[in-house]
PDB file of C-alpha atoms in Angstrom:
ATOM      1  CA  UNK I 599     120.684 178.890  36.364  1.00 47.00           C
ATOM      2  CA  UNK I 600     118.117 176.587  35.337  1.00 55.00           C
ATOM      3  CA  UNK I 601     118.774 173.115  33.997  1.00 61.00           C
ATOM      4  CA  UNK I 602     117.730 173.694  30.429  1.00 57.00           C
ATOM      5  CA  UNK I 603     119.540 171.238  28.164  1.00 58.00           C
ATOM      6  CA  UNK I 604     119.317 173.592  25.232  1.00 53.00           C
ATOM      7  CA  UNK I 605     120.786 176.999  26.158  1.00 54.00           C
ATOM      8  CA  UNK I 606     119.357 180.073  24.553  1.00 63.00           C
ATOM      9  CA  UNK I 607     122.407 180.839  22.582  1.00 65.00           C
ATOM     10  CA  UNK I 608     122.711 177.428  20.920  1.00 58.00           C
ATOM     11  CA  UNK I 609     122.933 177.871  17.204  1.00 61.00           C
ATOM     12  CA  UNK I 610     119.836 177.100  15.122  1.00 60.00           C
ATOM     13  CA  UNK I 611     121.543 174.203  13.398  1.00 62.00           C
ATOM     14  CA  UNK I 612     122.119 172.412  16.726  1.00 59.00           C
ATOM     15  CA  UNK I 613     118.454 172.837  17.638  1.00 61.00           C
ATOM     16  CA  UNK I 614     117.466 171.386  14.270  1.00 61.00           C
ATOM     17  CA  UNK I 615     119.620 168.280  14.892  1.00 61.00           C
ATOM     18  CA  UNK I 616     117.936 167.660  18.271  1.00 64.00           C
ATOM     19  CA  UNK I 617     114.495 168.180  16.727  1.00 69.00           C
ATOM     20  CA  UNK I 618     115.385 165.968  13.834  1.00 79.00           C
ATOM     21  CA  UNK I 619     116.338 163.144  16.226  1.00 82.00           C
ATOM     22  CA  UNK I 620     112.865 163.320  17.769  1.00 81.00           C
ATOM     23  CA  UNK I 621     111.332 163.388  14.314  1.00 86.00           C
ATOM     24  CA  UNK I 622     113.309 160.322  13.230  1.00 87.00           C
ATOM     25  CA  UNK I 623     112.393 158.515  16.458  1.00 90.00           C
ATOM     26  CA  UNK I 624     108.707 159.319  15.970  1.00 92.00           C
ATOM     27  CA  UNK I 625     108.854 158.152  12.340  1.00 93.00           C
ATOM     28  CA  UNK I 626     110.477 154.895  13.426  1.00 96.00           C
ATOM     29  CA  UNK I 627     107.726 154.365  16.020  1.00 96.00           C
ATOM     30  CA  UNK I 628     105.012 155.060  13.436  1.00 96.00           C
ATOM     31  CA  UNK I 629     106.657 152.663  10.978  1.00 97.00           C
ATOM     32  CA  UNK I 630     106.951 149.989  13.682  1.00 97.00           C
ATOM     33  CA  UNK I 631     103.217 150.342  14.479  1.00 97.00           C
ATOM     34  CA  UNK I 632     102.433 150.204  10.786  1.00 97.00           C
ATOM     35  CA  UNK I 633     104.456 146.988  10.399  1.00 97.00           C
ATOM     36  CA  UNK I 634     102.689 145.437  13.408  1.00 97.00           C
ATOM     37  CA  UNK I 635      99.247 146.335  12.054  1.00 96.00           C
ATOM     38  CA  UNK I 636     100.109 145.097   8.581  1.00 96.00           C
ATOM     39  CA  UNK I 637     101.469 141.856  10.051  1.00 96.00           C
ATOM     40  CA  UNK I 638      98.245 141.340  12.009  1.00 96.00           C
ATOM     41  CA  UNK I 639      96.222 142.088   8.885  1.00 96.00           C
ATOM     42  CA  UNK I 640      98.235 139.526   6.881  1.00 96.00           C
ATOM     43  CA  UNK I 641      97.779 136.846   9.561  1.00 96.00           C
ATOM     44  CA  UNK I 642      94.041 137.547   9.730  1.00 96.00           C
ATOM     45  CA  UNK I 643      93.792 137.373   5.945  1.00 96.00           C
ATOM     46  CA  UNK I 644      95.651 134.053   5.870  1.00 96.00           C
ATOM     47  CA  UNK I 645      93.250 132.656   8.481  1.00 95.00           C
ATOM     48  CA  UNK I 646      90.297 133.785   6.404  1.00 96.00           C
ATOM     49  CA  UNK I 647      91.847 132.210   3.312  1.00 97.00           C
ATOM     50  CA  UNK I 648      92.217 128.883   5.142  1.00 96.00           C
ATOM     51  CA  UNK I 649      88.612 129.051   6.373  1.00 96.00           C
ATOM     52  CA  UNK I 650      87.372 129.790   2.866  1.00 97.00           C
ATOM     53  CA  UNK I 651      89.425 126.930   1.426  1.00 97.00           C
ATOM     54  CA  UNK I 652      87.971 124.529   4.020  1.00 96.00           C
ATOM     55  CA  UNK I 653      84.452 125.769   3.258  1.00 97.00           C
ATOM     56  CA  UNK I 654      85.046 125.401  -0.480  1.00 97.00           C
ATOM     57  CA  UNK I 655      86.348 121.868   0.062  1.00 96.00           C
ATOM     58  CA  UNK I 656      83.162 121.033   1.990  1.00 96.00           C
ATOM     59  CA  UNK I 657      81.004 122.518  -0.753  1.00 97.00           C
ATOM     60  CA  UNK I 658      82.800 120.476  -3.419  1.00 97.00           C
ATOM     61  CA  UNK I 659      82.383 117.306  -1.335  1.00 96.00           C
ATOM     62  CA  UNK I 660      78.659 118.009  -0.884  1.00 96.00           C
ATOM     63  CA  UNK I 661      78.237 118.711  -4.609  1.00 96.00           C
ATOM     64  CA  UNK I 662      79.969 115.442  -5.458  1.00 96.00           C
ATOM     65  CA  UNK I 663      77.740 113.489  -3.071  1.00 96.00           C
ATOM     66  CA  UNK I 664      74.662 115.154  -4.584  1.00 96.00           C
ATOM     67  CA  UNK I 665      75.890 114.320  -8.075  1.00 96.00           C
ATOM     68  CA  UNK I 666      76.465 110.696  -7.059  1.00 96.00           C
ATOM     69  CA  UNK I 667      73.008 110.527  -5.473  1.00 96.00           C
ATOM     70  CA  UNK I 668      71.493 111.958  -8.637  1.00 96.00           C
ATOM     71  CA  UNK I 669      73.171 109.345 -10.817  1.00 96.00           C
ATOM     72  CA  UNK I 670      72.005 106.571  -8.470  1.00 96.00           C
ATOM     73  CA  UNK I 671      68.451 107.951  -8.513  1.00 96.00           C
ATOM     74  CA  UNK I 672      68.483 108.035 -12.319  1.00 96.00           C
ATOM     75  CA  UNK I 673      69.672 104.431 -12.409  1.00 96.00           C
ATOM     76  CA  UNK I 674      66.898 103.412  -9.991  1.00 96.00           C
ATOM     77  CA  UNK I 675      64.340 105.262 -12.129  1.00 97.00           C
ATOM     78  CA  UNK I 676      65.496 103.445 -15.275  1.00 96.00           C
ATOM     79  CA  UNK I 677      65.346 100.117 -13.442  1.00 97.00           C
ATOM     80  CA  UNK I 678      61.858 100.870 -12.143  1.00 97.00           C
ATOM     81  CA  UNK I 679      60.719 101.846 -15.643  1.00 96.00           C
ATOM     82  CA  UNK I 680      62.028  98.531 -16.976  1.00 96.00           C
ATOM     83  CA  UNK I 681      60.252  96.641 -14.202  1.00 97.00           C
ATOM     84  CA  UNK I 682      56.991  98.493 -14.868  1.00 97.00           C
ATOM     85  CA  UNK I 683      57.300  97.687 -18.568  1.00 96.00           C
ATOM     86  CA  UNK I 684      57.893  93.993 -17.776  1.00 97.00           C
ATOM     87  CA  UNK I 685      54.936  93.934 -15.390  1.00 97.00           C
ATOM     88  CA  UNK I 686      52.666  95.570 -17.964  1.00 97.00           C
ATOM     89  CA  UNK I 687      53.753  93.071 -20.594  1.00 96.00           C
ATOM     90  CA  UNK I 688      53.196  90.203 -18.194  1.00 96.00           C
ATOM     91  CA  UNK I 689      49.794  91.577 -17.204  1.00 95.00           C
ATOM     92  CA  UNK I 690      48.726  91.943 -20.822  1.00 95.00           C
ATOM     93  CA  UNK I 691      49.855  88.383 -21.540  1.00 94.00           C
ATOM     94  CA  UNK I 692      47.957  87.039 -18.549  1.00 93.00           C
ATOM     95  CA  UNK I 693      44.854  89.020 -19.459  1.00 93.00           C
ATOM     96  CA  UNK I 694      44.976  87.668 -23.020  1.00 92.00           C
ATOM     97  CA  UNK I 695      45.339  84.124 -21.682  1.00 90.00           C
ATOM     98  CA  UNK I 696      42.476  84.705 -19.257  1.00 89.00           C
ATOM     99  CA  UNK I 697      40.240  86.161 -21.946  1.00 88.00           C
ATOM    100  CA  UNK I 698      41.018  83.201 -24.244  1.00 86.00           C
ATOM    101  CA  UNK I 699      40.320  80.834 -21.370  1.00 80.00           C
ATOM    102  CA  UNK I 700      37.002  82.549 -20.600  1.00 80.00           C
ATOM    103  CA  UNK I 701      36.024  82.541 -24.289  1.00 76.00           C
ATOM    104  CA  UNK I 702      36.920  78.878 -24.826  1.00 70.00           C
ATOM    105  CA  UNK I 703      34.009  76.410 -24.600  1.00 68.00           C
ATOM    106  CA  UNK I 704      33.783  74.510 -21.351  1.00 67.00           C
ATOM    107  CA  UNK I 705      34.854  70.909 -21.842  1.00 62.00           C
ATOM    108  CA  UNK I 706      33.903  68.351 -19.259  1.00 65.00           C
ATOM    109  CA  UNK I 707      37.106  66.669 -18.217  1.00 68.00           C
ATOM    110  CA  UNK I 708      37.439  63.206 -16.817  1.00 69.00           C
ATOM    111  CA  UNK I 709      39.129  62.721 -13.465  1.00 66.00           C
ATOM    112  CA  UNK I 710      42.796  61.873 -13.703  1.00 67.00           C
ATOM    113  CA  UNK I 711      43.250  58.203 -12.867  1.00 65.00           C
ATOM    114  CA  UNK I 712      46.802  58.852 -11.630  1.00 67.00           C
ATOM    115  CA  UNK I 713      45.659  60.907  -8.656  1.00 63.00           C
ATOM    116  CA  UNK I 714      43.935  59.736  -5.551  1.00 61.00           C
ATOM    117  CA  UNK I 715      40.839  61.333  -4.232  1.00 60.00           C
ATOM    118  CA  UNK I 716      41.484  64.685  -2.540  1.00 55.00           C
ATOM    119  CA  UNK I 717      44.941  65.118  -4.030  1.00 58.00           C
ATOM    120  CA  UNK I 718      45.671  67.646  -6.704  1.00 59.00           C
ATOM    121  CA  UNK I 719      47.448  66.440  -9.828  1.00 57.00           C
ATOM    122  CA  UNK I 720      51.123  67.281 -10.125  1.00 59.00           C
ATOM    123  CA  UNK I 721      51.717  70.433 -12.145  1.00 58.00           C
ATOM    124  CA  UNK I 722      53.968  70.409 -15.102  1.00 55.00           C
ATOM    125  CA  UNK I 723      57.189  72.301 -14.774  1.00 55.00           C
ATOM    126  CA  UNK I 724      56.919  73.874 -18.203  1.00 56.00           C
ATOM    127  CA  UNK I 725      54.227  76.443 -17.365  1.00 53.00           C
ATOM    128  CA  UNK I 726      54.266  78.561 -14.192  1.00 54.00           C
ATOM    129  CA  UNK I 727      51.314  78.249 -11.879  1.00 54.00           C
ATOM    130  CA  UNK I 728      48.838  81.109 -12.113  1.00 52.00           C
ATOM    131  CA  UNK I 729      47.528  82.691  -8.936  1.00 53.00           C
ATOM    132  CA  UNK I 730      44.193  81.353  -7.784  1.00 53.00           C
ATOM    133  CA  UNK I 731      42.452  84.717  -8.139  1.00 50.00           C
ATOM    134  CA  UNK I 732      43.549  87.034 -10.942  1.00 50.00           C
ATOM    135  CA  UNK I 733      42.308  90.541 -10.350  1.00 51.00           C
ATOM    136  CA  UNK I 734      42.261  93.104 -13.138  1.00 51.00           C
ATOM    137  CA  UNK I 735      41.663  96.110 -10.912  1.00 54.00           C
ATOM    138  CA  UNK I 736      45.150  96.796  -9.442  1.00 55.00           C
ATOM    139  CA  UNK I 737      46.756  97.113 -12.871  1.00 54.00           C
ATOM    140  CA  UNK I 738      44.070  99.167 -14.595  1.00 53.00           C
ATOM    141  CA  UNK I 739      45.293 102.352 -12.894  1.00 52.00           C
ATOM    142  CA  UNK I 740      48.784 102.051 -14.426  1.00 58.00           C
ATOM    143  CA  UNK I 741      47.663 102.917 -17.970  1.00 48.00           C
TER     144      UNK I 741
END
């Protein structure tokens, strides 16, 4: 008289039904765990996708800023080249004028009667005033 739910003389088919219920229950539990793990894996993958998209967006923004900086640097380089060319041309012109001035014979000039003593004569507006000391040394290194 023990409390065994399955008596010894229960037909084999009845035992199989009870065993099959446990098997179905275990399979359902395994499937539920599988669904939970797959759901967690999908959520984790979506988070990684969002992180990668944000990182890619940052990389594209950085590449665009570098490209813009490169274009600006090229424009500055072209401008500096133009300025150097203008300065070289101006230097050569001034050196030619200076060499012509040095080679010209010295003419004794009379004092300008329009100016008072100690005052410099007014300069004409047609020609720009040259610096008082023209040095050839700073520009010789550019060649």
